[in-house]
Amino acid sequence: MNTSAPLLSTQALAIGYTGRNQRKRSVAESLALDLWPGQLVCLLGPNGAGKSTLMRTLAGLQPPLSGQILLNGQPLANFNPTELAQRLSLVLAERVEAGNLSVHELIALGRTPHTGWLGKLTESDLAQVQKAITATGTQKFAYRRIHQLSDGERQKVMLARALAQDTNLILLDEPTAHLDLPNRVEMMRLLHQLTRQTQKAILLSTHELDLALQMADKLWLLDAQGNMAVGAPEDLVLSGMFEATFAKAGFYFDRTTGAFMMHPDEQGPAISLLGDERLLFWTRRALQREGFRISQENSVATVDATYQNGNAVWRCEQTDRASLFVSIENLLHALKSLTDER
Amino acid sequence: MGKPPSQFLEIPDKNAVYGWRGLIIPVLAVLVIVCFLLDIAFGSVSIPLKEVARIVAGQGSENVAWLYIVQKIRLPKAITAVIVGCGLSVSGLQMQALFRNPLAGPSELGITAGAGLGVAVVMLGGGGSASLYAIRQLGIADSWLLVFMASLGSALVLLLVLSIGGRLRDNIVLLIVGVMIGTITLAIVSIWQYFSQPEELQEYLMWTFGSLGGVVQTHLYVLAIVVALGLIVAFSSSKALNVLLLGENYARSMGLNVARSRLLILISTSLLTGSITAFCGPIGFVGIAVPHLTRSLLDTSDHRLLIPATCLVGAILLLVCDGIAQLPGTQAVLPISVVTSLLGAPVVIWIIVRRNNLRTAF
């Protein structure tokens, strides 16, 4: 595969909707984006920023307001529906209701742009279906009905269908929206693995900031004003772009942990915290939730979190006494009554 | 994540799982032939099956009365039953896929009413009346006109329901819209009827009951050609119908030209419903019940298999309904549409209750 040219690129692309009276409502403008083979790109942005509009436009489901989208170096509009479907496949958030189709039948539908007028599957079509089933680990329920599947399994099947379509480019619009955490992680891991093994380019829009930061080769950050920032996740975090995109009062992005945190209550009593690395993170979170400040200065108590004989213990020292706790819950309880006294 | 045990990685042989489905079609085909012969044999005069088979095979009979009854009345009627069964069922199947709605069907969404309007335009506009008798008198050219207008009426109503229903995600709301449009269409026909003669009114009423016996030989050719055309278009859209199961967005992403497929489905549905309604009157519940019966029988959503199977089940159902309508052993005959409603409506209720969740009914 040619890895020296992008699979998909946009030039001065403006996306949005054309309403009544031909009035154009632009969502984002002058986008210059590209997708390279073997890349997993995550499109992130707050609700209403226009992620879905961009995905739909790139997939050819809605026309751009202006500018160009090039697929394999050719304008997207030059491809007829079948040619486009041979190069670009799609997975959507919508829950598919095709109850009586078996998983195998549904995945085989992915071969649609490659089959004849009646959709008859050849040996090589079946081989592709087989490959897609194996790659997504859907063997176990390949002959079950769609309505018997959980949401996580269903989305895996939809991905398998996109793989069976055998396109170099896969777009996924919030594929993990209805999934629980383990399934979301599993889905992202699968996508990451696919880009490495198959040299496909995968673009997905998602709200999974944590997972995107961990798995994506590149982030496309679309903020509420329609500004796009592109780069490696780490660069965007360090430059503050990541935080700015999701800026909202009441919480902040902790660059050291890579997680969004509630703003700690700056007025609360100070606790001096030390101890084992493994325990510090969660102890700090619990204390902050309860409104304590983590600080050495003017601290009302010192908490020392350590492991003793393999068990976590929290030693809490105050001016006149010291006590030992075996759970964070107990520790918080004691600290709260302490501050109530004062 | 640990590797699953190796036996889970084996995908079961497709034929071992689905092989029995190959047998269903031949079994159904045999049933169609049996029902066909039985339908001809029973009626106000019972004719031995052996004789029926001889006459149908073209070997004639020594009993001239039997020969006449079979050749002139019962054979055309049985053939009409088969055509109507195939056409209405496949039309319903396509509509259910098009609207992604298990409650869609030609009579439920007012498509037959649209065809009725087309018929009324031809019959009343020409100064005659929309009666069975008048239709029977039509020449070849006029019957083509009748089919054309009825199909056009169907297509217009279908377009209207489609354009309104496209914005509605709710199954039941679509149904209500269909019923309302059907009511409006029937109201227009009623206004026309209001200014007609009382005798014509009664004749029109007879037409609305539906009848398989009103189709004379020349019309049978027209009907057969149009329905065959509709069925061919339907079968050629089976790949599109399968892909549309996943919804419009997915269908488009897999290279389906959704607008063109919809147009083909619309043409096929209108031809089938329009031509059948023109000659036989509105026949209810076949279009909605048969696709569901077939789906539960075959347990598949693959339209390449469903379309032929639906044809056969529809033919069987119509032949059985016609047999019941004859009230064998008596001189009385029930209107066919009464029988299909009596048989079809409970089937629909049974399906809704059994499936519980309508969305999995596909």
PDB file of C-alpha atoms in Angstrom, chain B residues 59-249:
ATOM      1  CA  GLN B  59     -57.191 -33.713 -21.364  1.00  0.00           C
ATOM      2  CA  GLY B  60     -60.850 -32.647 -21.322  1.00  0.00           C
ATOM      3  CA  SER B  61     -63.684 -34.423 -19.597  1.00  0.00           C
ATOM      4  CA  GLU B  62     -66.760 -36.402 -20.557  1.00  0.00           C
ATOM      5  CA  ASN B  63     -68.906 -34.313 -18.251  1.00  0.00           C
ATOM      6  CA  VAL B  64     -69.518 -31.154 -20.261  1.00  0.00           C
ATOM      7  CA  ALA B  65     -70.914 -29.255 -17.283  1.00  0.00           C
ATOM      8  CA  TRP B  66     -67.773 -29.966 -15.257  1.00  0.00           C
ATOM      9  CA  LEU B  67     -65.602 -29.033 -18.204  1.00  0.00           C
ATOM     10  CA  TYR B  68     -67.426 -25.737 -18.552  1.00  0.00           C
ATOM     11  CA  ILE B  69     -67.365 -24.955 -14.824  1.00  0.00           C
ATOM     12  CA  VAL B  70     -63.666 -25.668 -14.527  1.00  0.00           C
ATOM     13  CA  GLN B  71     -62.512 -24.008 -17.733  1.00  0.00           C
ATOM     14  CA  LYS B  72     -64.701 -20.952 -17.691  1.00  0.00           C
ATOM     15  CA  ILE B  73     -65.132 -20.226 -13.981  1.00  0.00           C
ATOM     16  CA  ARG B  74     -62.980 -22.077 -11.524  1.00  0.00           C
ATOM     17  CA  LEU B  75     -59.675 -22.276 -13.378  1.00  0.00           C
ATOM     18  CA  PRO B  76     -59.496 -18.508 -14.103  1.00  0.00           C
ATOM     19  CA  LYS B  77     -60.582 -17.864 -10.530  1.00  0.00           C
ATOM     20  CA  ALA B  78     -57.902 -20.168  -9.077  1.00  0.00           C
ATOM     21  CA  ILE B  79     -55.249 -18.621 -11.309  1.00  0.00           C
ATOM     22  CA  THR B  80     -56.423 -15.182 -10.188  1.00  0.00           C
ATOM     23  CA  ALA B  81     -56.145 -16.348  -6.571  1.00  0.00           C
ATOM     24  CA  VAL B  82     -52.534 -17.382  -7.164  1.00  0.00           C
ATOM     25  CA  ILE B  83     -51.701 -14.073  -8.874  1.00  0.00           C
ATOM     26  CA  VAL B  84     -53.413 -12.023  -6.177  1.00  0.00           C
ATOM     27  CA  GLY B  85     -51.750 -14.029  -3.409  1.00  0.00           C
ATOM     28  CA  CYS B  86     -48.284 -13.569  -4.914  1.00  0.00           C
ATOM     29  CA  GLY B  87     -48.733  -9.916  -5.806  1.00  0.00           C
ATOM     30  CA  LEU B  88     -50.279  -8.574  -2.619  1.00  0.00           C
ATOM     31  CA  SER B  89     -47.916 -10.530  -0.358  1.00  0.00           C
ATOM     32  CA  VAL B  90     -44.770  -9.410  -2.139  1.00  0.00           C
ATOM     33  CA  SER B  91     -46.111  -5.874  -2.248  1.00  0.00           C
ATOM     34  CA  GLY B  92     -46.583  -6.008   1.546  1.00  0.00           C
ATOM     35  CA  LEU B  93     -43.133  -7.519   2.043  1.00  0.00           C
ATOM     36  CA  GLN B  94     -41.532  -4.693   0.092  1.00  0.00           C
ATOM     37  CA  MET B  95     -43.463  -2.039   1.946  1.00  0.00           C
ATOM     38  CA  GLN B  96     -42.431  -3.456   5.301  1.00  0.00           C
ATOM     39  CA  ALA B  97     -38.793  -3.267   4.235  1.00  0.00           C
ATOM     40  CA  LEU B  98     -39.204   0.176   2.652  1.00  0.00           C
ATOM     41  CA  PHE B  99     -40.830   1.711   5.722  1.00  0.00           C
ATOM     42  CA  ARG B 100     -38.871  -0.532   8.110  1.00  0.00           C
ATOM     43  CA  ASN B 101     -42.250  -1.046   9.713  1.00  0.00           C
ATOM     44  CA  PRO B 102     -43.731  -4.464  10.437  1.00  0.00           C
ATOM     45  CA  LEU B 103     -47.251  -3.004  10.342  1.00  0.00           C
ATOM     46  CA  ALA B 104     -46.957  -1.734   6.769  1.00  0.00           C
ATOM     47  CA  GLY B 105     -49.116  -3.282   4.068  1.00  0.00           C
ATOM     48  CA  PRO B 106     -50.976  -2.182   0.930  1.00  0.00           C
ATOM     49  CA  SER B 107     -54.393  -1.824   2.543  1.00  0.00           C
ATOM     50  CA  GLU B 108     -53.048  -0.577   5.889  1.00  0.00           C
ATOM     51  CA  LEU B 109     -51.263   2.405   4.363  1.00  0.00           C
ATOM     52  CA  GLY B 110     -54.089   3.366   2.036  1.00  0.00           C
ATOM     53  CA  ILE B 111     -52.401   2.151  -1.155  1.00  0.00           C
ATOM     54  CA  THR B 112     -55.391   0.055  -2.170  1.00  0.00           C
ATOM     55  CA  ALA B 113     -57.588   3.091  -1.556  1.00  0.00           C
ATOM     56  CA  GLY B 114     -55.354   5.002  -3.975  1.00  0.00           C
ATOM     57  CA  ALA B 115     -55.848   2.260  -6.531  1.00  0.00           C
ATOM     58  CA  GLY B 116     -59.590   2.520  -5.893  1.00  0.00           C
ATOM     59  CA  LEU B 117     -59.432   6.200  -6.717  1.00  0.00           C
ATOM     60  CA  GLY B 118     -57.687   5.384  -9.986  1.00  0.00           C
ATOM     61  CA  VAL B 119     -60.402   2.870 -10.804  1.00  0.00           C
ATOM     62  CA  ALA B 120     -63.107   5.389  -9.955  1.00  0.00           C
ATOM     63  CA  VAL B 121     -61.508   7.948 -12.268  1.00  0.00           C
ATOM     64  CA  VAL B 122     -61.618   5.518 -15.192  1.00  0.00           C
ATOM     65  CA  MET B 123     -65.067   4.103 -14.511  1.00  0.00           C
ATOM     66  CA  LEU B 124     -66.909   7.193 -13.359  1.00  0.00           C
ATOM     67  CA  GLY B 125     -64.939   9.658 -15.444  1.00  0.00           C
ATOM     68  CA  GLY B 126     -65.918   7.659 -18.501  1.00  0.00           C
ATOM     69  CA  GLY B 127     -69.560   8.012 -17.536  1.00  0.00           C
ATOM     70  CA  GLY B 128     -69.920   4.414 -16.398  1.00  0.00           C
ATOM     71  CA  SER B 129     -69.727   3.065 -12.900  1.00  0.00           C
ATOM     72  CA  ALA B 130     -66.986   1.327 -10.994  1.00  0.00           C
ATOM     73  CA  SER B 131     -68.833  -1.944 -10.896  1.00  0.00           C
ATOM     74  CA  LEU B 132     -67.713  -5.491 -11.374  1.00  0.00           C
ATOM     75  CA  TYR B 133     -70.052  -5.800 -14.286  1.00  0.00           C
ATOM     76  CA  ALA B 134     -68.694  -2.680 -15.962  1.00  0.00           C
ATOM     77  CA  ILE B 135     -65.102  -3.763 -15.404  1.00  0.00           C
ATOM     78  CA  ARG B 136     -65.867  -7.151 -16.898  1.00  0.00           C
ATOM     79  CA  GLN B 137     -67.085  -5.465 -20.063  1.00  0.00           C
ATOM     80  CA  LEU B 138     -63.819  -3.608 -20.588  1.00  0.00           C
ATOM     81  CA  GLY B 139     -61.837  -4.259 -23.709  1.00  0.00           C
ATOM     82  CA  ILE B 140     -58.084  -4.833 -23.752  1.00  0.00           C
ATOM     83  CA  ALA B 141     -57.151  -1.186 -24.276  1.00  0.00           C
ATOM     84  CA  ASP B 142     -59.463  -0.009 -21.522  1.00  0.00           C
ATOM     85  CA  SER B 143     -58.187  -2.606 -19.090  1.00  0.00           C
ATOM     86  CA  TRP B 144     -54.629  -1.395 -19.666  1.00  0.00           C
ATOM     87  CA  LEU B 145     -55.880   2.111 -18.933  1.00  0.00           C
ATOM     88  CA  LEU B 146     -57.569   0.822 -15.792  1.00  0.00           C
ATOM     89  CA  VAL B 147     -54.363  -0.855 -14.601  1.00  0.00           C
ATOM     90  CA  PHE B 148     -52.369   2.237 -15.404  1.00  0.00           C
ATOM     91  CA  MET B 149     -54.690   4.561 -13.491  1.00  0.00           C
ATOM     92  CA  ALA B 150     -54.985   2.213 -10.518  1.00  0.00           C
ATOM     93  CA  SER B 151     -51.196   1.859 -10.332  1.00  0.00           C
ATOM     94  CA  LEU B 152     -50.835   5.606 -10.645  1.00  0.00           C
ATOM     95  CA  GLY B 153     -53.314   6.081  -7.791  1.00  0.00           C
ATOM     96  CA  SER B 154     -51.319   3.606  -5.679  1.00  0.00           C
ATOM     97  CA  ALA B 155     -48.050   5.307  -6.525  1.00  0.00           C
ATOM     98  CA  LEU B 156     -49.384   8.754  -5.615  1.00  0.00           C
ATOM     99  CA  VAL B 157     -50.656   7.609  -2.222  1.00  0.00           C
ATOM    100  CA  LEU B 158     -47.420   5.711  -1.612  1.00  0.00           C
ATOM    101  CA  LEU B 159     -45.368   8.801  -2.451  1.00  0.00           C
ATOM    102  CA  LEU B 160     -47.499  10.858  -0.101  1.00  0.00           C
ATOM    103  CA  VAL B 161     -47.141   8.362   2.767  1.00  0.00           C
ATOM    104  CA  LEU B 162     -43.429   8.061   2.029  1.00  0.00           C
ATOM    105  CA  SER B 163     -42.838  11.801   2.107  1.00  0.00           C
ATOM    106  CA  ILE B 164     -44.757  12.217   5.358  1.00  0.00           C
ATOM    107  CA  GLY B 165     -43.598   8.947   6.882  1.00  0.00           C
ATOM    108  CA  GLY B 166     -39.959   9.701   6.097  1.00  0.00           C
ATOM    109  CA  ARG B 167     -39.984  12.262   8.873  1.00  0.00           C
ATOM    110  CA  LEU B 168     -41.688   9.972  11.363  1.00  0.00           C
ATOM    111  CA  ARG B 169     -39.747   7.376  13.250  1.00  0.00           C
ATOM    112  CA  ASP B 170     -42.808   5.972  14.953  1.00  0.00           C
ATOM    113  CA  ASN B 171     -44.386   2.787  13.610  1.00  0.00           C
ATOM    114  CA  ILE B 172     -47.858   3.520  14.860  1.00  0.00           C
ATOM    115  CA  VAL B 173     -47.904   7.142  13.704  1.00  0.00           C
ATOM    116  CA  LEU B 174     -47.028   6.060  10.175  1.00  0.00           C
ATOM    117  CA  LEU B 175     -49.916   3.635  10.293  1.00  0.00           C
ATOM    118  CA  ILE B 176     -52.310   6.368  11.405  1.00  0.00           C
ATOM    119  CA  VAL B 177     -51.085   8.640   8.602  1.00  0.00           C
ATOM    120  CA  GLY B 178     -51.671   5.797   6.155  1.00  0.00           C
ATOM    121  CA  VAL B 179     -55.176   5.176   7.456  1.00  0.00           C
ATOM    122  CA  MET B 180     -55.973   8.902   7.256  1.00  0.00           C
ATOM    123  CA  ILE B 181     -54.743   9.210   3.683  1.00  0.00           C
ATOM    124  CA  GLY B 182     -56.739   6.104   2.834  1.00  0.00           C
ATOM    125  CA  THR B 183     -59.809   7.703   4.390  1.00  0.00           C
ATOM    126  CA  ILE B 184     -59.336  10.907   2.426  1.00  0.00           C
ATOM    127  CA  THR B 185     -58.960   8.939  -0.792  1.00  0.00           C
ATOM    128  CA  LEU B 186     -62.079   6.919  -0.060  1.00  0.00           C
ATOM    129  CA  ALA B 187     -63.942  10.122   0.783  1.00  0.00           C
ATOM    130  CA  ILE B 188     -63.134  11.503  -2.663  1.00  0.00           C
ATOM    131  CA  VAL B 189     -64.466   8.314  -4.224  1.00  0.00           C
ATOM    132  CA  SER B 190     -67.553   8.596  -2.000  1.00  0.00           C
ATOM    133  CA  ILE B 191     -68.294  12.100  -3.255  1.00  0.00           C
ATOM    134  CA  TRP B 192     -68.201  10.690  -6.748  1.00  0.00           C
ATOM    135  CA  GLN B 193     -70.449   7.857  -5.729  1.00  0.00           C
ATOM    136  CA  TYR B 194     -72.854  10.237  -4.025  1.00  0.00           C
ATOM    137  CA  PHE B 195     -73.778  11.643  -7.386  1.00  0.00           C
ATOM    138  CA  SER B 196     -74.160   8.222  -8.972  1.00  0.00           C
ATOM    139  CA  GLN B 197     -77.286   6.133  -9.442  1.00  0.00           C
ATOM    140  CA  PRO B 198     -78.397   3.816  -6.597  1.00  0.00           C
ATOM    141  CA  GLU B 199     -77.828   0.693  -8.723  1.00  0.00           C
ATOM    142  CA  GLU B 200     -74.299   1.808  -9.477  1.00  0.00           C
ATOM    143  CA  LEU B 201     -73.751   2.379  -5.792  1.00  0.00           C
ATOM    144  CA  GLN B 202     -74.648  -1.182  -5.003  1.00  0.00           C
ATOM    145  CA  GLU B 203     -72.364  -2.394  -7.776  1.00  0.00           C
ATOM    146  CA  TYR B 204     -69.522  -0.313  -6.404  1.00  0.00           C
ATOM    147  CA  LEU B 205     -70.171  -1.760  -2.963  1.00  0.00           C
ATOM    148  CA  MET B 206     -69.819  -5.205  -4.493  1.00  0.00           C
ATOM    149  CA  TRP B 207     -66.482  -4.157  -5.962  1.00  0.00           C
ATOM    150  CA  THR B 208     -65.228  -2.993  -2.541  1.00  0.00           C
ATOM    151  CA  PHE B 209     -65.954  -6.472  -1.149  1.00  0.00           C
ATOM    152  CA  GLY B 210     -63.393  -7.798  -3.547  1.00  0.00           C
ATOM    153  CA  SER B 211     -63.818 -10.733  -5.871  1.00  0.00           C
ATOM    154  CA  LEU B 212     -61.553 -13.169  -7.624  1.00  0.00           C
ATOM    155  CA  GLY B 213     -64.320 -14.216 -10.008  1.00  0.00           C
ATOM    156  CA  GLY B 214     -64.597 -10.918 -11.826  1.00  0.00           C
ATOM    157  CA  VAL B 215     -61.475 -11.481 -13.876  1.00  0.00           C
ATOM    158  CA  VAL B 216     -62.284 -12.717 -17.347  1.00  0.00           C
ATOM    159  CA  GLN B 217     -59.740 -14.324 -19.610  1.00  0.00           C
ATOM    160  CA  THR B 218     -58.552 -11.236 -21.490  1.00  0.00           C
ATOM    161  CA  HIS B 219     -58.043  -9.388 -18.218  1.00  0.00           C
ATOM    162  CA  LEU B 220     -56.236 -12.354 -16.790  1.00  0.00           C
ATOM    163  CA  TYR B 221     -53.499 -11.911 -19.395  1.00  0.00           C
ATOM    164  CA  VAL B 222     -53.152  -8.227 -18.553  1.00  0.00           C
ATOM    165  CA  LEU B 223     -53.136  -8.954 -14.840  1.00  0.00           C
ATOM    166  CA  ALA B 224     -50.633 -11.789 -15.194  1.00  0.00           C
ATOM    167  CA  ILE B 225     -48.251  -9.685 -17.288  1.00  0.00           C
ATOM    168  CA  VAL B 226     -48.354  -6.692 -14.944  1.00  0.00           C
ATOM    169  CA  VAL B 227     -47.986  -8.790 -11.781  1.00  0.00           C
ATOM    170  CA  ALA B 228     -45.142 -10.799 -13.329  1.00  0.00           C
ATOM    171  CA  LEU B 229     -43.417  -7.527 -14.170  1.00  0.00           C
ATOM    172  CA  GLY B 230     -43.923  -6.284 -10.604  1.00  0.00           C
ATOM    173  CA  LEU B 231     -42.560  -9.532  -9.172  1.00  0.00           C
ATOM    174  CA  ILE B 232     -39.474  -9.412 -11.406  1.00  0.00           C
ATOM    175  CA  VAL B 233     -38.746  -5.850 -10.312  1.00  0.00           C
ATOM    176  CA  ALA B 234     -39.296  -6.924  -6.694  1.00  0.00           C
ATOM    177  CA  PHE B 235     -36.936  -9.875  -6.969  1.00  0.00           C
ATOM    178  CA  SER B 236     -34.287  -7.749  -8.638  1.00  0.00           C
ATOM    179  CA  SER B 237     -34.497  -5.357  -5.665  1.00  0.00           C
ATOM    180  CA  SER B 238     -33.942  -8.132  -3.140  1.00  0.00           C
ATOM    181  CA  LYS B 239     -30.310  -7.144  -2.574  1.00  0.00           C
ATOM    182  CA  ALA B 240     -31.427  -3.553  -1.942  1.00  0.00           C
ATOM    183  CA  LEU B 241     -34.186  -4.752   0.396  1.00  0.00           C
ATOM    184  CA  ASN B 242     -31.612  -6.738   2.390  1.00  0.00           C
ATOM    185  CA  VAL B 243     -29.264  -3.786   2.681  1.00  0.00           C
ATOM    186  CA  LEU B 244     -32.127  -1.455   3.628  1.00  0.00           C
ATOM    187  CA  LEU B 245     -32.737  -3.643   6.695  1.00  0.00           C
ATOM    188  CA  LEU B 246     -29.788  -1.836   8.279  1.00  0.00           C
ATOM    189  CA  GLY B 247     -31.320   1.579   7.709  1.00  0.00           C
ATOM    190  CA  GLU B 248     -30.811   4.241   5.125  1.00  0.00           C
ATOM    191  CA  ASN B 249     -27.449   5.550   6.346  1.00  0.00           C
TER     192      ASN B 249
END
